[in-house]
Short mmCIF file of C-alpha atoms in Angstrom, two decimals:
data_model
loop_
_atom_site.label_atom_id
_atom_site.label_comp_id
_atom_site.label_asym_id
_atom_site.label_seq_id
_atom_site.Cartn_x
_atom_site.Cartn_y
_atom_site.Cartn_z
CA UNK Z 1 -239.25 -47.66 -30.22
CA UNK Z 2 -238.42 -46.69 -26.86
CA UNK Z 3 -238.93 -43.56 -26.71
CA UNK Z 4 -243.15 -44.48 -26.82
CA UNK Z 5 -242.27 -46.73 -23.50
CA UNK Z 6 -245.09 -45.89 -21.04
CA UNK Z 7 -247.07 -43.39 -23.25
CA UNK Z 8 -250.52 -44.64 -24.11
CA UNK Z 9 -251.68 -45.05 -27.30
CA UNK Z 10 -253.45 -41.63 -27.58
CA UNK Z 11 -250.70 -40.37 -26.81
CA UNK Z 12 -248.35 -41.64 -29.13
CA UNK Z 13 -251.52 -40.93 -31.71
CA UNK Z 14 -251.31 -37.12 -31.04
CA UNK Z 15 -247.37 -37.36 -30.92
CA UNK Z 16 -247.48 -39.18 -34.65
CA UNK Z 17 -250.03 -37.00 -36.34
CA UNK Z 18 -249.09 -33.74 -37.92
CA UNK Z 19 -251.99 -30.71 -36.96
CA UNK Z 20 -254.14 -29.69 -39.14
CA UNK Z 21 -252.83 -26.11 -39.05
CA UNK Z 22 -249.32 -27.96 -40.32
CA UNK Z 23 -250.53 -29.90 -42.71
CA UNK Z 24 -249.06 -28.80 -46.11
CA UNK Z 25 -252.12 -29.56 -48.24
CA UNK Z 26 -255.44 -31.69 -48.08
CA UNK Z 27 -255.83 -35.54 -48.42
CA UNK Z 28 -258.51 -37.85 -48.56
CA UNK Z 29 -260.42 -38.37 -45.27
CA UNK Z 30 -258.72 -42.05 -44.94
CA UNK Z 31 -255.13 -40.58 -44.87
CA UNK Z 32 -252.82 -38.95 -42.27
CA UNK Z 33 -250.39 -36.71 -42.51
CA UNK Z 34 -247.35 -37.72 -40.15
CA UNK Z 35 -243.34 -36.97 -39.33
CA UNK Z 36 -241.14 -39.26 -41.13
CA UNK Z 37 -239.66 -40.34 -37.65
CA UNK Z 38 -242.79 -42.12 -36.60
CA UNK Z 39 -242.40 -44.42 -39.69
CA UNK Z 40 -238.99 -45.59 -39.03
CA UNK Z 41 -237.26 -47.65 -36.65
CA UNK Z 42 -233.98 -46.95 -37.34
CA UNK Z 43 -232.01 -43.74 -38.62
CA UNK Z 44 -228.03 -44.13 -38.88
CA UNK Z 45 -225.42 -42.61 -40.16
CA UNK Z 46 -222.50 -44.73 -42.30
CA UNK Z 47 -219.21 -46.12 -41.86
CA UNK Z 48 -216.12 -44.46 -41.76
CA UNK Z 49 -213.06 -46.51 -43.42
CA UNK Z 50 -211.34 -46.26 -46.46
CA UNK Z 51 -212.75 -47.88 -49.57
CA UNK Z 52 -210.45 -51.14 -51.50
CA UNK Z 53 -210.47 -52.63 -54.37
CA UNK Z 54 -208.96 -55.85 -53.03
CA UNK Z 55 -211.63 -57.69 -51.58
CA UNK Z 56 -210.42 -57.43 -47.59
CA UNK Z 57 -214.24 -57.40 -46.43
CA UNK Z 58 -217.90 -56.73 -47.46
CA UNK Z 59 -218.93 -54.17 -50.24
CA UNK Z 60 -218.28 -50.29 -49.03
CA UNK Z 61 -221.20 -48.59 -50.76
CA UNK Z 62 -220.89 -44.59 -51.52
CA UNK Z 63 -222.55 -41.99 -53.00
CA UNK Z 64 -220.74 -41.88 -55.81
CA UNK Z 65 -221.63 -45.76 -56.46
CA UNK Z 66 -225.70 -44.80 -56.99
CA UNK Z 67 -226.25 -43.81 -60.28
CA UNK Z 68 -229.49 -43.05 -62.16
CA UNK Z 69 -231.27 -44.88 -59.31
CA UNK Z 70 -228.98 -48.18 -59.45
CA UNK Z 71 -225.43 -49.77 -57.75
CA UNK Z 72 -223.63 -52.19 -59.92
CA UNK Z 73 -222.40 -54.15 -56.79
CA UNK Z 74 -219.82 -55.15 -59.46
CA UNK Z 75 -217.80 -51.84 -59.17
CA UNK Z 76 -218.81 -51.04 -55.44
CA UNK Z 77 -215.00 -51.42 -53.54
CA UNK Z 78 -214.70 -53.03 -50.09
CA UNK Z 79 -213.26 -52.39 -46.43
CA UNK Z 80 -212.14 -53.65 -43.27
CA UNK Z 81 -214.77 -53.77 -40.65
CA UNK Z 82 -214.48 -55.59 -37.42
CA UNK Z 83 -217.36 -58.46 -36.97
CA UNK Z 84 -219.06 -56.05 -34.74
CA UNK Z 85 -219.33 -52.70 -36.83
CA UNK Z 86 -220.42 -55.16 -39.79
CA UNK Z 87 -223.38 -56.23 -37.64
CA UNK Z 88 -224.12 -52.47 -36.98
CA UNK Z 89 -223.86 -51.72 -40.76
CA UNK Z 90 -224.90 -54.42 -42.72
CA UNK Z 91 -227.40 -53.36 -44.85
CA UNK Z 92 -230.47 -55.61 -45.57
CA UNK Z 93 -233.72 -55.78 -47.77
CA UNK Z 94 -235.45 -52.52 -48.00
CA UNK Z 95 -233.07 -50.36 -46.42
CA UNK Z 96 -233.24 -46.92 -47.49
CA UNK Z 97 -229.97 -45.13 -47.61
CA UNK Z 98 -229.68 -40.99 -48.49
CA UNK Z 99 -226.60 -38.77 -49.32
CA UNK Z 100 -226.19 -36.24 -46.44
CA UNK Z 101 -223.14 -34.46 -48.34
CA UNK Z 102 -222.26 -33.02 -51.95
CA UNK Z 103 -224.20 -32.15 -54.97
CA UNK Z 104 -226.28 -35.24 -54.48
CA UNK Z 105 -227.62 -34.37 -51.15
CA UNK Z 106 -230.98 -35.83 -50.49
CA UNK Z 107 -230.67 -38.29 -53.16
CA UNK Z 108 -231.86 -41.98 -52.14
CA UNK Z 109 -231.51 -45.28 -53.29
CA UNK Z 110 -233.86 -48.22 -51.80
CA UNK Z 111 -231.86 -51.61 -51.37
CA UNK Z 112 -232.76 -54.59 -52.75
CA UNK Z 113 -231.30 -57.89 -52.51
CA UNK Z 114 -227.72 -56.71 -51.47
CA UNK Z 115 -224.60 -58.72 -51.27
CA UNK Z 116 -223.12 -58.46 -48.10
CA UNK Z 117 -222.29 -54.52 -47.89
CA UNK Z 118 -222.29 -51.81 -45.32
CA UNK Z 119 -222.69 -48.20 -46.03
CA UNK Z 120 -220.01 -45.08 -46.03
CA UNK Z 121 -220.34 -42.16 -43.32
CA UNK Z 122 -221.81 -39.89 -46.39
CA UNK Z 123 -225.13 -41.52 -45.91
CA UNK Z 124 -227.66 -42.16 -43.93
CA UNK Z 125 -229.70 -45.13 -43.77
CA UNK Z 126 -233.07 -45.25 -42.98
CA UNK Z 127 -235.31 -48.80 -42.37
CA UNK Z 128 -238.83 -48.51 -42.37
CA UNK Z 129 -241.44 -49.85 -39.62
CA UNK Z 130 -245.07 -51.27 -40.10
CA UNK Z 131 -246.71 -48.29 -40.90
CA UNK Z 132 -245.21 -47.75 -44.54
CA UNK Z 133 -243.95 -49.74 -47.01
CA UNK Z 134 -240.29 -48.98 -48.14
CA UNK Z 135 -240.77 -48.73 -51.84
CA UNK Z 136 -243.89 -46.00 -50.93
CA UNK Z 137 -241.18 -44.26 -48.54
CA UNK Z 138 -238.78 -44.43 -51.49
CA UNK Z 139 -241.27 -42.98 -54.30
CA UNK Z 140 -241.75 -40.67 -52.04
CA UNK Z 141 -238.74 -38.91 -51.68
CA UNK Z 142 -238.30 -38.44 -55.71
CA UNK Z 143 -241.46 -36.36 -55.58
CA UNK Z 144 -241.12 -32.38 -55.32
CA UNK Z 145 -243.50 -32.36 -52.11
CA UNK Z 146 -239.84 -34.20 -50.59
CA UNK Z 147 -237.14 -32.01 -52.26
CA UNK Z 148 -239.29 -29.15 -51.27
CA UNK Z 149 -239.13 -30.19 -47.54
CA UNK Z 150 -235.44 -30.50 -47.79
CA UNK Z 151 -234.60 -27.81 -50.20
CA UNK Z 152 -232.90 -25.17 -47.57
CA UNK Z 153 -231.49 -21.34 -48.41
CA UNK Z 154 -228.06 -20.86 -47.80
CA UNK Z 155 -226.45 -17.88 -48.57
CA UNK Z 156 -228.80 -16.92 -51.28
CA UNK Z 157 -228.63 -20.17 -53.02
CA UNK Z 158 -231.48 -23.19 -52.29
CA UNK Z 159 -229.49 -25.90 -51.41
CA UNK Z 160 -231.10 -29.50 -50.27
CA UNK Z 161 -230.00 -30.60 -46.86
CA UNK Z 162 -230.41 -34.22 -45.15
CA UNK Z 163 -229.48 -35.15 -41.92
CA UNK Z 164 -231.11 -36.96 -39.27
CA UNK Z 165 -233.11 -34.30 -37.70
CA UNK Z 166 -233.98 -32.80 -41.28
CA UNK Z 167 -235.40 -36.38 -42.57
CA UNK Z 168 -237.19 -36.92 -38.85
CA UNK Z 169 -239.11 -33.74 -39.49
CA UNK Z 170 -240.28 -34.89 -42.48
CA UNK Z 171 -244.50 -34.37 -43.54
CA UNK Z 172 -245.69 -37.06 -45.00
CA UNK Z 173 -248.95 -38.11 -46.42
CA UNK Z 174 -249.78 -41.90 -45.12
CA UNK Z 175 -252.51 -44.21 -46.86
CA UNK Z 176 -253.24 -47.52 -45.45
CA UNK Z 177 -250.37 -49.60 -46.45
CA UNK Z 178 -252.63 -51.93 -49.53
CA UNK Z 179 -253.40 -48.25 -51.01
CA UNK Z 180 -249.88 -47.32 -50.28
CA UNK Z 181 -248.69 -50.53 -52.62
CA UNK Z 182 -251.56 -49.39 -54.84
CA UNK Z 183 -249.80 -45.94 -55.51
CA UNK Z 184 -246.07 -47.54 -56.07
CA UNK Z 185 -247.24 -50.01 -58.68
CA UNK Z 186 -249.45 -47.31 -60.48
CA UNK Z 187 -246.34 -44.46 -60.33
CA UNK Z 188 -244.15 -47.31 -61.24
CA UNK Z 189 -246.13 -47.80 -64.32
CA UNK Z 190 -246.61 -44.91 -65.61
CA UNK Z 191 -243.32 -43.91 -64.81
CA UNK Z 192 -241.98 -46.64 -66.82
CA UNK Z 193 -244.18 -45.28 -69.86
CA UNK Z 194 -242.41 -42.05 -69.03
CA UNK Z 195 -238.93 -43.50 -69.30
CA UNK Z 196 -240.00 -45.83 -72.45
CA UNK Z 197 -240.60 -42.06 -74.16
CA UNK Z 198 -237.36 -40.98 -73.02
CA UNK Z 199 -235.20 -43.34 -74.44
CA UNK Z 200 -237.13 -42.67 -77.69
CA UNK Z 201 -235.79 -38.93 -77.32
CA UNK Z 202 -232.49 -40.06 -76.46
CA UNK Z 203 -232.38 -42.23 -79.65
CA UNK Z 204 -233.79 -38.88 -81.61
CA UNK Z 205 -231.16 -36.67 -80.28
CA UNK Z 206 -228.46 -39.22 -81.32
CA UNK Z 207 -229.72 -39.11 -84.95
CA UNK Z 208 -230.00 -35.23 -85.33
CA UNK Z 209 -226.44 -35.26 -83.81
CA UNK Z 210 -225.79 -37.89 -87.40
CA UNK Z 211 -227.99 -34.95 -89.17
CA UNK Z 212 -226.07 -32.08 -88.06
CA UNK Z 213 -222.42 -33.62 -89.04
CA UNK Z 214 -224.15 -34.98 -92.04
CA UNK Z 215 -225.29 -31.06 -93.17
CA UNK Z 216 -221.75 -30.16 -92.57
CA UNK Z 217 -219.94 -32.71 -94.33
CA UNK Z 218 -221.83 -32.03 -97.68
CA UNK Z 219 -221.35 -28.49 -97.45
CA UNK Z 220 -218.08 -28.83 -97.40
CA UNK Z 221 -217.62 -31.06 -100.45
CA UNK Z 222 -219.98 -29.03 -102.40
CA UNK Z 223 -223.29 -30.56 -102.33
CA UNK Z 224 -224.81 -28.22 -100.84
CA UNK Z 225 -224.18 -26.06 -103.39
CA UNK Z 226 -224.95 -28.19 -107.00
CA UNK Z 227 -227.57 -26.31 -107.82
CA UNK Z 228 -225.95 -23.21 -107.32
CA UNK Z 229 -223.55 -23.57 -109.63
CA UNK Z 230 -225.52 -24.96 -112.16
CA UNK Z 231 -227.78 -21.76 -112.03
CA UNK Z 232 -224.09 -20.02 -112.18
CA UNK Z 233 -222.63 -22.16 -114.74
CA UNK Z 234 -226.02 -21.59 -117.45
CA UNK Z 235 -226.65 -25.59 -116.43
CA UNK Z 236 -223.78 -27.38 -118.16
CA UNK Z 237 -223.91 -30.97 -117.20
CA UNK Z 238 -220.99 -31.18 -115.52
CA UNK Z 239 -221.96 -29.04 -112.90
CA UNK Z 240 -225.31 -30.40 -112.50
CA UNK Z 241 -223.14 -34.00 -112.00
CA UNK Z 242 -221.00 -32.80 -109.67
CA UNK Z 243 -218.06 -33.66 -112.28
CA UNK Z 244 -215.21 -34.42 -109.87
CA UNK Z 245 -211.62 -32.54 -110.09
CA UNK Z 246 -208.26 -35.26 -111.11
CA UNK Z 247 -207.48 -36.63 -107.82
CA UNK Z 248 -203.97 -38.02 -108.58
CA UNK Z 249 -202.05 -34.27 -107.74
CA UNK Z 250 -203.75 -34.38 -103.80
CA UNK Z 251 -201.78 -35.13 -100.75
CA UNK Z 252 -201.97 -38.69 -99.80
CA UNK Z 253 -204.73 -39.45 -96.91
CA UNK Z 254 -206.25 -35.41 -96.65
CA UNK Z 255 -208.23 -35.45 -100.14
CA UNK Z 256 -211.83 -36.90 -101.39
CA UNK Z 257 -213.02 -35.80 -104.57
CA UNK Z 258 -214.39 -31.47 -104.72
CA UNK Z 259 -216.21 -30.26 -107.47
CA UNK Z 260 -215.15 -28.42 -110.27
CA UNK Z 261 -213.51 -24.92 -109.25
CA UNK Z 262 -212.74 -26.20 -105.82
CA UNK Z 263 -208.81 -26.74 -104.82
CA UNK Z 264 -207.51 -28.37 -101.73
CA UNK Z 265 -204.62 -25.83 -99.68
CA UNK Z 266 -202.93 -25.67 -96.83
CA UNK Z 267 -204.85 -24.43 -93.72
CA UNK Z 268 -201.85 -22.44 -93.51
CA UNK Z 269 -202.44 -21.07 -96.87
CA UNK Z 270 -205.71 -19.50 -96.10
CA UNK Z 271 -205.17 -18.70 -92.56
CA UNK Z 272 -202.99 -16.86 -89.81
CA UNK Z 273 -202.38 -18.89 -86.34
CA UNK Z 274 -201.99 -15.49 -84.22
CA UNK Z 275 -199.93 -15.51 -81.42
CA UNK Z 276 -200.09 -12.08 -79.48
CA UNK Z 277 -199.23 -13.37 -75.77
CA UNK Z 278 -199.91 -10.72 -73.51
CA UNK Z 279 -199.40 -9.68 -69.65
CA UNK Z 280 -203.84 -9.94 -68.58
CA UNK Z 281 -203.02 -7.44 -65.97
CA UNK Z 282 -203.17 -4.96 -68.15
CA UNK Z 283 -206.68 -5.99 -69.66
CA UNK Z 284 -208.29 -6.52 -66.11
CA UNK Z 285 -211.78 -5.41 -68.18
CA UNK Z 286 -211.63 -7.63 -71.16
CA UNK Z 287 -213.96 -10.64 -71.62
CA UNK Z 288 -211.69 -13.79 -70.93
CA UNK Z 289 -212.35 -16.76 -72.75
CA UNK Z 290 -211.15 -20.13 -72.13
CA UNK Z 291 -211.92 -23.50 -73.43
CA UNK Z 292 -214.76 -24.68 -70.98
CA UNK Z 293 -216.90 -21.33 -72.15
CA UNK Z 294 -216.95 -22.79 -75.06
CA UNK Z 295 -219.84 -25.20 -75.80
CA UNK Z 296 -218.43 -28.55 -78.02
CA UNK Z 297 -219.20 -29.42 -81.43
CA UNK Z 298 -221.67 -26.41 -81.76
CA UNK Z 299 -219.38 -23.22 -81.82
CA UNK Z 300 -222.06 -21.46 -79.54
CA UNK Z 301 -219.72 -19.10 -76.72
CA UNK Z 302 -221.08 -19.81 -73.14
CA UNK Z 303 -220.89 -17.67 -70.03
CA UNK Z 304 -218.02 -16.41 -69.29
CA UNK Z 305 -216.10 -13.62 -67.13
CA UNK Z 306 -213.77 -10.51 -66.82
CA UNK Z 307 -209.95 -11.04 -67.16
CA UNK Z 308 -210.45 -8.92 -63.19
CA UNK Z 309 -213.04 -11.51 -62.58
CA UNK Z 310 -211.19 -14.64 -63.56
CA UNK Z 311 -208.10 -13.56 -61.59
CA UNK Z 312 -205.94 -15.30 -64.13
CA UNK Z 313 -202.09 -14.14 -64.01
CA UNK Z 314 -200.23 -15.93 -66.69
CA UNK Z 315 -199.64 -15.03 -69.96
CA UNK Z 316 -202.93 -14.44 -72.52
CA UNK Z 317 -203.77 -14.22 -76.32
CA UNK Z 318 -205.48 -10.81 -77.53
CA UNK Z 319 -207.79 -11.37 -79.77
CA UNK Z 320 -210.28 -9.11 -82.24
CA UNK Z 321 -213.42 -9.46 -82.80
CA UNK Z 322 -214.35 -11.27 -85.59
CA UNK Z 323 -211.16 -13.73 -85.43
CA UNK Z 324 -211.69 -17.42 -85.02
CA UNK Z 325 -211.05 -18.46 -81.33
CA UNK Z 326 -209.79 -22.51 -81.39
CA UNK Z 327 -208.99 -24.72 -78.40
CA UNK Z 328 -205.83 -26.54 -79.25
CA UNK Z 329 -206.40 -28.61 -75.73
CA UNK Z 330 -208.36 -31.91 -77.06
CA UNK Z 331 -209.37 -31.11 -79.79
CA UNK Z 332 -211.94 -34.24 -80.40
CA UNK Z 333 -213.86 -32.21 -78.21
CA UNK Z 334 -214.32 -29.08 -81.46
CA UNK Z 335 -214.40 -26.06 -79.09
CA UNK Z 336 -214.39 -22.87 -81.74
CA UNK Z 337 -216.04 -19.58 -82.09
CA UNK Z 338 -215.85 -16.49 -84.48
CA UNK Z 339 -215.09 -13.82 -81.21
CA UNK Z 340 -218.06 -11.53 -80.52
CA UNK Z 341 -215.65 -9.21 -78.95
CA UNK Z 342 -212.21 -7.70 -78.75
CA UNK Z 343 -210.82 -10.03 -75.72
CA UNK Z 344 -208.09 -12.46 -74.32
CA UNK Z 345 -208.31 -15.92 -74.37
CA UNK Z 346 -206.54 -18.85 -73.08
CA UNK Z 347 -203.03 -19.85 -74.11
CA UNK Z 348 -204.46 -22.78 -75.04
CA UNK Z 349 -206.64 -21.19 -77.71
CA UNK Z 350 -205.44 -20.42 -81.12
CA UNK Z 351 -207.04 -16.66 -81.89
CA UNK Z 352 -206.86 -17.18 -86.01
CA UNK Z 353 -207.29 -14.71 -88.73
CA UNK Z 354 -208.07 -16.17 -92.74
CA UNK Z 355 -208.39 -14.70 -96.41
CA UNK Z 356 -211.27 -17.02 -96.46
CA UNK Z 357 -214.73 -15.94 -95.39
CA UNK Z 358 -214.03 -16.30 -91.70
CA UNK Z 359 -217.88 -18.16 -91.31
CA UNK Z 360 -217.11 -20.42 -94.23
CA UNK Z 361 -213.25 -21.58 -92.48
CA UNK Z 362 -215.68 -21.58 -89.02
CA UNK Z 363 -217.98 -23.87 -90.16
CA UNK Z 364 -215.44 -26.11 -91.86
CA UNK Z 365 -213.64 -26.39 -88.42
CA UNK Z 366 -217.03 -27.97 -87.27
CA UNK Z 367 -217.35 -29.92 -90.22
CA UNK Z 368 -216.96 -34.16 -89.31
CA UNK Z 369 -213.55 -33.81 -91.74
CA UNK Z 370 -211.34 -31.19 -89.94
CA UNK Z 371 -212.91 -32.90 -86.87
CA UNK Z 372 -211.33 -35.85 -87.39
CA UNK Z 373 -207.88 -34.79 -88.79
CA UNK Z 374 -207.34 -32.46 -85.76
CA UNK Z 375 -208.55 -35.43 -83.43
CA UNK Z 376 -205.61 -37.71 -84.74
CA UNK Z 377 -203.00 -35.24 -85.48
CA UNK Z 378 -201.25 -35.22 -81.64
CA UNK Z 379 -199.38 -38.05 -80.26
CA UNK Z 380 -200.17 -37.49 -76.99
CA UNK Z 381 -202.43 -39.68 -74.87
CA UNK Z 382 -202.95 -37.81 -71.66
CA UNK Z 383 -203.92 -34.41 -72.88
CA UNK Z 384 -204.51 -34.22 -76.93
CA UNK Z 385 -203.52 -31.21 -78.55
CA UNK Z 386 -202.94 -30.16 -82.09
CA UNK Z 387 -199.69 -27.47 -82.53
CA UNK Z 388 -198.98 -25.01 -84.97
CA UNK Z 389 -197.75 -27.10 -87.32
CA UNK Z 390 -200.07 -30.13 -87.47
CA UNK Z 391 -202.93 -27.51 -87.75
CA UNK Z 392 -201.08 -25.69 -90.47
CA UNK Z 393 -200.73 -28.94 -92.40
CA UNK Z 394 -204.87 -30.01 -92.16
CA UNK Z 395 -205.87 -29.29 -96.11
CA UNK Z 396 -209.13 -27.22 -96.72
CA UNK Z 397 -211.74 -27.32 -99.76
CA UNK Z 398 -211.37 -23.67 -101.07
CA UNK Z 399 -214.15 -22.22 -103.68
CA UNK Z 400 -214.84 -19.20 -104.69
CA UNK Z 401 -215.72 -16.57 -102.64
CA UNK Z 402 -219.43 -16.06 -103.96
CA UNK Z 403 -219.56 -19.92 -103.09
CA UNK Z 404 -218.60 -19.62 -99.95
CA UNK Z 405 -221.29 -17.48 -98.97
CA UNK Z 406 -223.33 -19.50 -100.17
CA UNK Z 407 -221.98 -22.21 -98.92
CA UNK Z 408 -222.41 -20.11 -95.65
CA UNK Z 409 -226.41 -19.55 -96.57
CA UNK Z 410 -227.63 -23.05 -97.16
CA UNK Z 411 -225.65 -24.65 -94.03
CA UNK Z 412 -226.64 -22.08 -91.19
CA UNK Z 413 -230.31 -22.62 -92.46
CA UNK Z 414 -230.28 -25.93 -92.24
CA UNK Z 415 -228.20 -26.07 -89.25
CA UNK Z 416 -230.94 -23.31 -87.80
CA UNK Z 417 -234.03 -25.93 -89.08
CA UNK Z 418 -231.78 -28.94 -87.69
CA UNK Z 419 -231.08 -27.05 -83.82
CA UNK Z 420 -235.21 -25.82 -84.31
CA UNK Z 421 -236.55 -29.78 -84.16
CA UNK Z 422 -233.79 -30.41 -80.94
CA UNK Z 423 -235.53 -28.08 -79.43
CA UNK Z 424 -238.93 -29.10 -79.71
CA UNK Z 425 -237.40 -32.27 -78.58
CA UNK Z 426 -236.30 -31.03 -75.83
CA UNK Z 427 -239.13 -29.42 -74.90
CA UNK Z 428 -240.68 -32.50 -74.98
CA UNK Z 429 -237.99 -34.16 -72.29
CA UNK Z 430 -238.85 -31.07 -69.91
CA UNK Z 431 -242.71 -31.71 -70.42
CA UNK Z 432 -242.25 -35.74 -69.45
CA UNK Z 433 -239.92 -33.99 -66.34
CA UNK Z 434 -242.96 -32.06 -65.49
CA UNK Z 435 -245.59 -34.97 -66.19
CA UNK Z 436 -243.67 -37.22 -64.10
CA UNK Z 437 -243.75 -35.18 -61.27
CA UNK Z 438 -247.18 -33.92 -61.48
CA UNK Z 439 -247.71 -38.00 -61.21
CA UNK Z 440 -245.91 -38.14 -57.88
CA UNK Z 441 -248.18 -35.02 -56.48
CA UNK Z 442 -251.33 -36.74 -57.55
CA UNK Z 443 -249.59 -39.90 -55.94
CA UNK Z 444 -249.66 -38.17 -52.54
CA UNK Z 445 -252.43 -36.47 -52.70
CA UNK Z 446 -254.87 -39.38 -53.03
CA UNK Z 447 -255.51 -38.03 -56.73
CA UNK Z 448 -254.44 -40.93 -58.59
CA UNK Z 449 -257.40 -43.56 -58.31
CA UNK Z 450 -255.51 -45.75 -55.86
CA UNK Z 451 -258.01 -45.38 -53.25
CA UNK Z 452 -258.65 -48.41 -50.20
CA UNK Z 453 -261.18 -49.19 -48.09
CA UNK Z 454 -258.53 -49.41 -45.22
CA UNK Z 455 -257.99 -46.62 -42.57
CA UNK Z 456 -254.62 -45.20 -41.99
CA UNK Z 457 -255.54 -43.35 -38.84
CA UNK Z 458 -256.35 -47.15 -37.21
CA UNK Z 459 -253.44 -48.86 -38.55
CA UNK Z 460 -251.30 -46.05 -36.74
CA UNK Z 461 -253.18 -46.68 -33.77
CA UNK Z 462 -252.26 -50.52 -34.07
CA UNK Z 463 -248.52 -49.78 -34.63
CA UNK Z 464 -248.58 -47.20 -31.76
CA UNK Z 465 -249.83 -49.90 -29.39
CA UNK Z 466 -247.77 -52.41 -30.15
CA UNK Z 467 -244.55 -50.26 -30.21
CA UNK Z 468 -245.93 -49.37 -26.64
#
């Protein structure tokens, strides 16, 4: 690089080694620690054009095109770029590039085997020299002892930052470069193992998702609740089979077959669609509650904020505690809550009272069946929503009260048992999080069983001297 021009190699060696008195932790004796700058020879920022979809010139590449460490080149636009700038751009094999902007700031992607593409002004690119090998640079920077480096505090918040001076500055802990391909094809492997396990959890989650609707949808046509009325019935036989009601007298396309003592009505028929639109400036203090505080398909309320807070103007429902809340906006989404609270909520909600027992019509409106009536009952493409009157018209299974609560009993238990195993799933996805990364600190810290018989300090020597 030029700036070593006329610098001997001692001094390039003290200019490339981080003091000891700097160095963030120990590493083994045949390691260096060094700044990120010595191990490059070029650091660029991106092009600046606007991105095509007609193909006018080589592949534009973004931020937004890297995705869970991948680019389908497929989907990556194009631009114009004069035969110069596409020199100056081009990227090539190895080529590290890094988003420098938005919530994906410090996130890198290594490049391999590229059609011809340059790179947009949100990121940097960075190209390795002989002292480390790009796929050890790029391990690198998934590791905490990287986001740590980057990971800045602005205005009370940590925030990562990347730009050319931050990644310069970087520490990092060099091996000789056969230990350094050691360490990426061991991470890579266990990694892999790591990944293997979390598809296996992704799989798991997907059936207790099946599980969950499954609970529902028997509750709500009374299997749940067999036994029940058999105890309750003195254990006729008809109860105990479930003996289905005559069919024939139900509403085309809303009915399947309820157990004895059940009836199908009108959601109207059980229910009250309030509609008490009120000026929120005169409820500055009330809990507002809109349709993205809700969480989907689980009726759980999420954070949410003052009507003052929110500094909403237009026109609100008041709701009571204790009243259904129901998002009429897309409603495939199955945003509902029984309100903890007296409150306003969104015009877009549907604050509902109901002679029912108001967790039994709750539940129901989570159930698979209600789900997918409301789902088809709009017209409208762009933005789904159910009105009064296609709500009104969805047909419930009504028992008796003393069934309901059952009803109630037996589903939030197994519901309870159901969201208990996610969890431990879930744990499980945060321990592999936390295994991976404790992989990537042993990784750099000469911890992993990768060790060479090669010396790092003498192969930066070598480089120094013939950059000089």
């Amino acid at each position: 690089m030029s700036k070593n021009k006329g610098k001997s190699a001692e001094e390039l060696l003290q200019e490339a080694l981080v003091p000891v008195e700097e160095q963030p932790y120990p590493i083994p004796e045949n390691w260096v620690w060094v700044r990120l700058s010595d191990c490059l020879e070029k650091v660029e920022y991106g092009y600046t054009e606007s991105s095509s979809l007609e193909k006018i010139g080589p592949h534009f590449l973004r931020i937004t095109d890297i995705q869970d460490d991948n680019v389908d080149w497929g989907k990556v636009p194009y631009c114009k770029i004069s035969n110069d700038s596409l020199n100056k751009y081009l990227l090539k094999n190895n080529d590290i590039v890094v988003a420098r902007t938005g919530a994906t700031t410090g996130k890198s992607f290594l490049i391999k085997d590229p059609p011809e593409a340059v790179f947009a002004s949100y990121l940097i690119r960075l190209r390795a020299n002989k002292l480390i090998d790009p796929r050890y640079l790029w391990t690198f920077m998934k590791s905490s002892i990287y986001w740590n480096q980057i990971t800045v505090v602005k205005k009370g918040s940590a925030q990562p930052g990347a730009n050319a001076n931050i990644l310069g500055k970087l520490l990092l802990p060099l091996p000789p470069l056969n230990e350094q391909l050691n360490i990426v094809d061991k991470v890579e492997s266990l990694v892999n193992k790591i990944n293997q396990a979390k598809q296996l959890i992704e799989e798991a989650k997907e059936t207790f998702e099946l599980r969950r609707a499954a609970i529902l949808d028997k509750a709500f046509r009374g299997e749940l609740t067999t036994i029940w009325r058999c105890n309750q019935a003195g254990l006729r036989k008809e109860y105990m089979l479930g003996k289905d009601e005559d069919s024939s007298s139900y509403p085309e396309g809303y009915v399947y077959p309820l157990p004895t003592g059940w009836n199908w009505m009108k959601f109207s028929d059980v229910s009250t669609i309030m509609s008490n639109l009120v000026d929120p400036s005169g409820y500055s203090d009330y809990p507002h509650v809109a349709p993205d505080n809700i969480q989907r398909n689980t009726g759980v309320l999420l954070d949410y904020v003052s009507i003052k807070e929110s500094g909403v103007k237009s026109p609100k429902h008041l709701f009571s505690e204790g009243q259904i809340i129901y998002s009429k906006i897309r409603p495939y989404l199955s945003k509902v809550i029984i309100a903890p609270f007296d409150g306003l909520c969104s015009a877009d909600m549907y604050p509902i009272s109901t002679r029912l027992d108001t967790n039994y019509l709750f539940l129901f409106m989570l159930s698979p069946y209600f789900l997918e009536k409301a789902s088809t009952a709009g017209s409208r493409s762009v933005l789904p929503k159910i009105n009064q009157k296609e709500l009104s018209n969805i047909m419930v299974p009504v028992c008796s009260l003393n069934e309901q609560k059952e009803i109630i009993l037996i589903t939030n238990d197994l519901l309870l048992k159901n969201n208990e195993s996610l969890n431990q799933i879930k744990e499980t996805e945060e321990f592999l999080d936390v295994l991976q990364q404790s992989i990537l600190v042993k990784a750099f810290s000469g911890q992993l069983g990768t060790s060479d018989s090669g010396n790092a300090l003498e192969l930066t020597k070598e480089l120094l001297n013939s950059l000089n």
